[in-house]
Tab-separated table of N, CA and C in Angstrom:
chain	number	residue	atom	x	y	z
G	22	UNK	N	20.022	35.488	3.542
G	22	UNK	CA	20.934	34.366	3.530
G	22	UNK	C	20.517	33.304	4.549
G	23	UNK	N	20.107	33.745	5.350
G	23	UNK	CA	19.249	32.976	7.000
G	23	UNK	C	18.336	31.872	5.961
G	24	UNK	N	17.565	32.577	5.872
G	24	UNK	CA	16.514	31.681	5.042
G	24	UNK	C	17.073	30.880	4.474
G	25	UNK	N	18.062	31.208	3.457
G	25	UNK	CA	18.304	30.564	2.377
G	25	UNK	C	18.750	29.254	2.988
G	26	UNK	N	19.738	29.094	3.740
G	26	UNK	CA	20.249	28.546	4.403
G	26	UNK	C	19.118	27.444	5.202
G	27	UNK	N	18.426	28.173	5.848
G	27	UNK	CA	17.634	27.193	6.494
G	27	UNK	C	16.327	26.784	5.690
G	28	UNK	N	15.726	26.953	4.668
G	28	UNK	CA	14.914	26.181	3.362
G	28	UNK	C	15.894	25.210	2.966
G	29	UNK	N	17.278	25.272	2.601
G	29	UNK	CA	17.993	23.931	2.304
G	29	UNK	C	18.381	23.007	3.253
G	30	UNK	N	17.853	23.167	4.526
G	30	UNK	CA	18.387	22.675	5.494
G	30	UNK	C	17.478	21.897	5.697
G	31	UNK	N	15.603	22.665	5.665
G	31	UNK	CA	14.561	21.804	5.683
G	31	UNK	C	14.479	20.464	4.804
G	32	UNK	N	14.824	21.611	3.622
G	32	UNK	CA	14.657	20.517	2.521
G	32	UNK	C	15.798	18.969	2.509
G	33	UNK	N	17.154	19.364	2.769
G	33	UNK	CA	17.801	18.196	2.780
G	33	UNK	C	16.983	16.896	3.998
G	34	UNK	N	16.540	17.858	5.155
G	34	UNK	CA	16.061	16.863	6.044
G	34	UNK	C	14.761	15.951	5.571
G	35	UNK	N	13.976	16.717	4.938
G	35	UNK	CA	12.656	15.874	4.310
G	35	UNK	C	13.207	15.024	3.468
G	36	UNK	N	14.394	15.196	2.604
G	36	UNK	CA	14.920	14.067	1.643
G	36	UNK	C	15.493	13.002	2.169
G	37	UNK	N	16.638	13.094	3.330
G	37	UNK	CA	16.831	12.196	4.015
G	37	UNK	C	15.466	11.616	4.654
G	38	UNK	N	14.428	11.886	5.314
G	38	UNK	CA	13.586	11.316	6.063
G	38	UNK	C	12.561	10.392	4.756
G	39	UNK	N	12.769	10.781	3.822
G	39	UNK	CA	12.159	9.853	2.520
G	39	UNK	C	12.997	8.840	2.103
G	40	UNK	N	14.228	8.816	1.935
G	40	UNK	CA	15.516	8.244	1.888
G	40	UNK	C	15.592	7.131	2.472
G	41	UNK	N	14.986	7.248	3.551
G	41	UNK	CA	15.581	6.074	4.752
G	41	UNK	C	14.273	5.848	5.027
G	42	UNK	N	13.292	6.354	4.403
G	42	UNK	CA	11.856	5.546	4.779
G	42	UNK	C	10.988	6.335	5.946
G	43	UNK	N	9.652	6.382	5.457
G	43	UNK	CA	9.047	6.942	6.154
G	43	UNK	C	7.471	6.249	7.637
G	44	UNK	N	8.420	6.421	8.549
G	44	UNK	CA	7.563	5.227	10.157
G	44	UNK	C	6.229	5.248	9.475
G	45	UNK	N	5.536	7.101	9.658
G	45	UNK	CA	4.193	6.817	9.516
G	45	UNK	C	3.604	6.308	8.113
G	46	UNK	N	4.178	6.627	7.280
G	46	UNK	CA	3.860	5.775	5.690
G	46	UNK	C	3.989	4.108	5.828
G	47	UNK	N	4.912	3.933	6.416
G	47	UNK	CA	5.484	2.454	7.197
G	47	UNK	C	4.292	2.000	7.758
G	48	UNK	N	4.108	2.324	8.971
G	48	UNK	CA	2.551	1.860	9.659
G	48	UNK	C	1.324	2.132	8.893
G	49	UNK	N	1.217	2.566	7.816
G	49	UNK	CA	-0.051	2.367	7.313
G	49	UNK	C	0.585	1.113	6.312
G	50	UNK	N	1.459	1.153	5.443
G	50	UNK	CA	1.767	-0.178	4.608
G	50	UNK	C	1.263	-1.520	5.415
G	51	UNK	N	1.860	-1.550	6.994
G	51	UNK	CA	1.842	-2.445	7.506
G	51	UNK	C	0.338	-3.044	7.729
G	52	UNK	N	-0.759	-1.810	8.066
G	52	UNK	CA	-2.283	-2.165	8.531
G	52	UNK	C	-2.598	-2.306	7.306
G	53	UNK	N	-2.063	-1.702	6.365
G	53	UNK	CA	-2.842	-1.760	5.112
G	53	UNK	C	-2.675	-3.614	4.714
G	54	UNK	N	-1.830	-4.072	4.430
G	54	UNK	CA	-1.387	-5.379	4.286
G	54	UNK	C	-1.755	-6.533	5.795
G	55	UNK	N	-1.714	-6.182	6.859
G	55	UNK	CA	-1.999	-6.856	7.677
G	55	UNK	C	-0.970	-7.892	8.340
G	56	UNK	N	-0.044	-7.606	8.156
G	56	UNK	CA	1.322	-7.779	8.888
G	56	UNK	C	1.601	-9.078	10.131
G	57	UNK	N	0.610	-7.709	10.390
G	57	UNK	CA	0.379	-8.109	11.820
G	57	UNK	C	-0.142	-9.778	12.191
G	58	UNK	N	-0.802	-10.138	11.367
G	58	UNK	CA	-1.593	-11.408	11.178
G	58	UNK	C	-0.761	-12.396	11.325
G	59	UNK	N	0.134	-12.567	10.720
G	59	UNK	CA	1.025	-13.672	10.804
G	59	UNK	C	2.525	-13.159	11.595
G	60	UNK	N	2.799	-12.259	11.868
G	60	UNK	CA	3.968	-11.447	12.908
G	60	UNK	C	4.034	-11.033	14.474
G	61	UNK	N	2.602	-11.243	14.348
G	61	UNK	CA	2.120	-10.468	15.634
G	61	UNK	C	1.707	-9.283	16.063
G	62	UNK	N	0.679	-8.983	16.650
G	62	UNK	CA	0.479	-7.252	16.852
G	62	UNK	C	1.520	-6.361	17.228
G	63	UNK	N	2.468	-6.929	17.916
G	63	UNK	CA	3.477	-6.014	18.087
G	63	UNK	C	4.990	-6.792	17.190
G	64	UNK	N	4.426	-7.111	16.505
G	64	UNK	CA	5.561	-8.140	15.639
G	64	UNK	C	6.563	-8.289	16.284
G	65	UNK	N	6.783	-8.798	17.720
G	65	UNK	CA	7.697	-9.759	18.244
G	65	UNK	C	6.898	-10.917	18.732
G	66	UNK	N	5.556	-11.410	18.218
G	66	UNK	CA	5.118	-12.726	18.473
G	66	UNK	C	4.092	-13.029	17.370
G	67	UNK	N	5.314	-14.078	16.630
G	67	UNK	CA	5.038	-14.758	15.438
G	67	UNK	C	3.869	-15.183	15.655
G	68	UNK	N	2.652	-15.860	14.825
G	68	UNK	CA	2.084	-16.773	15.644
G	68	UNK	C	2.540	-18.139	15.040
G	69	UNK	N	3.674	-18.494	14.632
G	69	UNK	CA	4.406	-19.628	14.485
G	69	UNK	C	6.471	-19.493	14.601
G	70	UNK	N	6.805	-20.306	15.680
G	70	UNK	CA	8.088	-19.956	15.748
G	70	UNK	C	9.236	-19.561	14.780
G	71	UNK	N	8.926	-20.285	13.242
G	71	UNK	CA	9.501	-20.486	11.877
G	71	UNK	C	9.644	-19.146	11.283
G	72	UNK	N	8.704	-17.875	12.184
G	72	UNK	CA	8.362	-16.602	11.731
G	72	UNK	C	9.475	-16.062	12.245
G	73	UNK	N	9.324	-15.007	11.302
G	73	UNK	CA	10.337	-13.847	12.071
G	73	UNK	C	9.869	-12.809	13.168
G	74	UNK	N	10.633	-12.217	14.240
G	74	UNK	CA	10.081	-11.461	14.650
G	74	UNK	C	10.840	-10.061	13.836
G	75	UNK	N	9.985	-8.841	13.869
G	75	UNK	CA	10.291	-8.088	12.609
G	75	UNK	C	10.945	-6.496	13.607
G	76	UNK	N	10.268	-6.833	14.745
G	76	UNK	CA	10.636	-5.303	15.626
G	76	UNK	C	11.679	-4.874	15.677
G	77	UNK	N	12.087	-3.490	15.536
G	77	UNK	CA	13.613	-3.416	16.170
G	77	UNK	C	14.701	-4.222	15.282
G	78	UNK	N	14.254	-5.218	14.182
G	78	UNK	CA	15.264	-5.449	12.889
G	78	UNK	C	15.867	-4.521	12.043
G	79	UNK	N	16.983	-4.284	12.380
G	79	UNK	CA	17.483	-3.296	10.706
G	79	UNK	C	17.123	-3.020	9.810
G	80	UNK	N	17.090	-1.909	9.281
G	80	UNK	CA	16.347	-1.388	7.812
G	80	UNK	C	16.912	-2.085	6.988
G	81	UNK	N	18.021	-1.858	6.959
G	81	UNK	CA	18.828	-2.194	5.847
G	81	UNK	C	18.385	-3.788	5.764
G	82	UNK	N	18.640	-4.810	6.509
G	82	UNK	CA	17.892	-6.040	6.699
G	82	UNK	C	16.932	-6.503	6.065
G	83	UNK	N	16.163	-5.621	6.298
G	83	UNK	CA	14.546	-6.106	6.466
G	83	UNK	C	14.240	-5.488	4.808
G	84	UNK	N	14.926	-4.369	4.503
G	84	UNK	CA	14.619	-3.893	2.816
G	84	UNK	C	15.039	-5.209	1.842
G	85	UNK	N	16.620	-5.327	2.192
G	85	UNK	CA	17.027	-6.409	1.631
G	85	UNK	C	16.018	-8.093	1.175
G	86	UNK	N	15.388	-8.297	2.825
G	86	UNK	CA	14.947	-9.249	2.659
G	86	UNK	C	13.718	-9.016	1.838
G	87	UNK	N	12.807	-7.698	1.963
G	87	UNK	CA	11.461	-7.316	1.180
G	87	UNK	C	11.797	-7.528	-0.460
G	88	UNK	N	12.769	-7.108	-0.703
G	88	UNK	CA	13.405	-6.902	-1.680
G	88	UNK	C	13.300	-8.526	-2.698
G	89	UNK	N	13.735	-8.974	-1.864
G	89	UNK	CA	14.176	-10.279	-2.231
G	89	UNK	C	12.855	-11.243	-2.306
G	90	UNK	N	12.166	-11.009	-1.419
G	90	UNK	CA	10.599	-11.738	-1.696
G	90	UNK	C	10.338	-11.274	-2.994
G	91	UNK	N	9.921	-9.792	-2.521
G	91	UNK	CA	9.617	-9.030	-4.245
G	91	UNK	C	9.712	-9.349	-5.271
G	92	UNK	N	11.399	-10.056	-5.444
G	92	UNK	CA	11.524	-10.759	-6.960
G	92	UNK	C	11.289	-12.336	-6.871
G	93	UNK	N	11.149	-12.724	-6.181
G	93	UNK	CA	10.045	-13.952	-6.178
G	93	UNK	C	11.075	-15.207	-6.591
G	94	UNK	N	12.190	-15.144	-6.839
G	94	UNK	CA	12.960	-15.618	-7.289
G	94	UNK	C	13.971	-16.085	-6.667
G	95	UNK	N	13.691	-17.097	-5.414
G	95	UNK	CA	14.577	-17.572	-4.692
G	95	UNK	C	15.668	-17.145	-4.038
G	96	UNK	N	15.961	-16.197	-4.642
G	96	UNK	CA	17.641	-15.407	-4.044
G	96	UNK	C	17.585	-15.378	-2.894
G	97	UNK	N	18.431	-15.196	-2.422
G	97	UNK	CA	19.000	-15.701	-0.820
G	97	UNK	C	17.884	-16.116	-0.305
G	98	UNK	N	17.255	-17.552	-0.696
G	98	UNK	CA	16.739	-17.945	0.341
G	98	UNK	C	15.110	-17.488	0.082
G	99	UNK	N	14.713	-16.246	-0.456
G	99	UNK	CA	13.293	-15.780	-0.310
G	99	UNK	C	12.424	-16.354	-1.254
G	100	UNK	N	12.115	-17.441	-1.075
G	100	UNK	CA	11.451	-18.102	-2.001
G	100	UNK	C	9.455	-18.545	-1.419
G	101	UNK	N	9.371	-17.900	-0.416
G	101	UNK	CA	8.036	-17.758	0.464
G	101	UNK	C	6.942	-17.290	-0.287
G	102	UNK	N	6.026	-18.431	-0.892
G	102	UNK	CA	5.053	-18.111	-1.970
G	102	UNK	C	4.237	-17.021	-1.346
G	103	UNK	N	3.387	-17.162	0.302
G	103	UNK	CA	3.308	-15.898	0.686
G	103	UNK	C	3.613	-14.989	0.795
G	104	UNK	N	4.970	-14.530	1.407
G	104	UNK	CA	5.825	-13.407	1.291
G	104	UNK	C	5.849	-13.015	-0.113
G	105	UNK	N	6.182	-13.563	-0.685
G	105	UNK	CA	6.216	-12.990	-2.803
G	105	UNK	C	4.980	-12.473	-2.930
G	106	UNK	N	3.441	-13.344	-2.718
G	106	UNK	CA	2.124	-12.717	-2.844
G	106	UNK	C	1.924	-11.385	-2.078
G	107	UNK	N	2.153	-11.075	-0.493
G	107	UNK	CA	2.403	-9.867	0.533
G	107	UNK	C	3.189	-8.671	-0.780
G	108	UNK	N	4.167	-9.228	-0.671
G	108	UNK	CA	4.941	-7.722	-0.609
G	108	UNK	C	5.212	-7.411	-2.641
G	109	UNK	N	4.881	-8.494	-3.888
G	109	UNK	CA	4.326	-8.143	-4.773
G	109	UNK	C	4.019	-6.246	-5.358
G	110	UNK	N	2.756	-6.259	-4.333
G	110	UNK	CA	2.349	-4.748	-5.003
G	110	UNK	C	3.070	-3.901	-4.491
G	111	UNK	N	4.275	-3.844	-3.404
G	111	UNK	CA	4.732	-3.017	-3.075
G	111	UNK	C	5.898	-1.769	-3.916
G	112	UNK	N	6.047	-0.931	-3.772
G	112	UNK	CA	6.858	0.325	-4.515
G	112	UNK	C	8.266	-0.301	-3.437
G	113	UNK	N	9.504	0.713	-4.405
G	113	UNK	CA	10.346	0.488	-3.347
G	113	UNK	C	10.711	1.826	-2.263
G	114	UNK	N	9.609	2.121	-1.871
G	114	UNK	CA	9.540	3.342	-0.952
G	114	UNK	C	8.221	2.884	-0.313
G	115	UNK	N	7.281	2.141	-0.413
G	115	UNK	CA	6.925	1.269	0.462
G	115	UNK	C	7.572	0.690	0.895
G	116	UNK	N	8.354	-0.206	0.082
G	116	UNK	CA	9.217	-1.131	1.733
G	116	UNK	C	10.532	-0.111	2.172
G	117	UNK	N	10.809	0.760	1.845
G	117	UNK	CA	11.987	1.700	2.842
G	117	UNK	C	10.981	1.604	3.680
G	118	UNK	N	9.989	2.417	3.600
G	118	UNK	CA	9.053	3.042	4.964
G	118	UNK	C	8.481	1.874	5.830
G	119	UNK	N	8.250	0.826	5.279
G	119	UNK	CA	7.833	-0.706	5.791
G	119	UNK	C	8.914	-0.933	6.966
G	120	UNK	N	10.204	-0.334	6.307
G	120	UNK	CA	11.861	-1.166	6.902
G	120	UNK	C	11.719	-0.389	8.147
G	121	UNK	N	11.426	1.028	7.896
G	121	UNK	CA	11.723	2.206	8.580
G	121	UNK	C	10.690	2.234	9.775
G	122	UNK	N	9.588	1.827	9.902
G	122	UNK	CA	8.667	1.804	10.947
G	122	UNK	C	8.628	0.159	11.570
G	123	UNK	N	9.420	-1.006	11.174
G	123	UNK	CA	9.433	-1.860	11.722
G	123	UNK	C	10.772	-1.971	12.525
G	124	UNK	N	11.878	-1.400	12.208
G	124	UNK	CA	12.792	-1.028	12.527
G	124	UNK	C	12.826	0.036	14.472
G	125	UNK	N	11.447	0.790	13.770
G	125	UNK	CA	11.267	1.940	15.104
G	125	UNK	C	10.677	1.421	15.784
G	126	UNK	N	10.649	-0.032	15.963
G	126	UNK	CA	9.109	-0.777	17.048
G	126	UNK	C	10.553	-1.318	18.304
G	127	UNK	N	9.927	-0.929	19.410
G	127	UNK	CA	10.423	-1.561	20.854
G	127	UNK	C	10.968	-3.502	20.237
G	128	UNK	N	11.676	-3.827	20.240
G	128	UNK	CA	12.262	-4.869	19.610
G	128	UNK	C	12.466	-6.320	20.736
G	129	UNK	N	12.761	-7.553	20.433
G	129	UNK	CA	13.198	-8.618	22.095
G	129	UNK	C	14.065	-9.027	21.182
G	130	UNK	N	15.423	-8.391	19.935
G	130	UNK	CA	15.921	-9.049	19.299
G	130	UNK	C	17.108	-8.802	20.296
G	131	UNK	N	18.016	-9.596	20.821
G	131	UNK	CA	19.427	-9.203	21.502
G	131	UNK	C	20.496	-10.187	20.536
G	132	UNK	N	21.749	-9.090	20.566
G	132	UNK	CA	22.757	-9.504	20.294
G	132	UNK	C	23.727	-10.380	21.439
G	133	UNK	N	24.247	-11.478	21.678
G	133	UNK	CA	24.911	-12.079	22.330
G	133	UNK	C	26.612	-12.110	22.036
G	134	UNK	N	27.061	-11.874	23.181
G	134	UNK	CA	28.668	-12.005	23.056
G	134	UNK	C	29.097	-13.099	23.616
């Protein structure tokens, strides 16, 4: 029963950790595409202010916005002929894991009260 118990326990955890995106699958999407180029090596320095910085941004955020390039189709705003060309070939478990390892980066985003 031990076992049993703890094989479903593994297993729910590997599903959640696919679920919500995977860092190291994430950091290769990112080198693989080159990210970095226009974000910055540690993507909190754009190399143009108009950029986003991407560190330490919300998954949920940052899927949304991938998302939205993806369909190329103006919606909220994502109408970035680059961004549409970038993120194009992507799966949507590439960009969880994209969300999920940009999300886990040391961040300079602060919230103000």
């Amino acid at each position: 029963m031990k076992k049993l118990i703890a094989a479903l326990f593994c297993s729910a955890l590997s599903f959640s950790a696919v679920a919500g995106g995977n860092v190291a699958a994430g950091k290769a999407v990112a080198d693989k595409y080159s990210c970095f180029t226009c974000h910055g090596k540690d993507y909190n320095t754009p190399i143009d202010p108009s950029y986003p910085k991407l560190a330490g941004q919300h998954k949920d955020y940052l899927q949304h916005a991938l998302t939205a390039y993806k369909r190329g189709d103006g919606a909220n705003g994502r109408n970035n002929a680059i961004m549409t060309g970038q993120v194009k070939p992507l799966t949507d478990q590439d960009i969880k894991d994209l969300a999920a390892y940009l999300h886990s980066l040391p961040g300079s985003l602060a919230v103000h009260r």
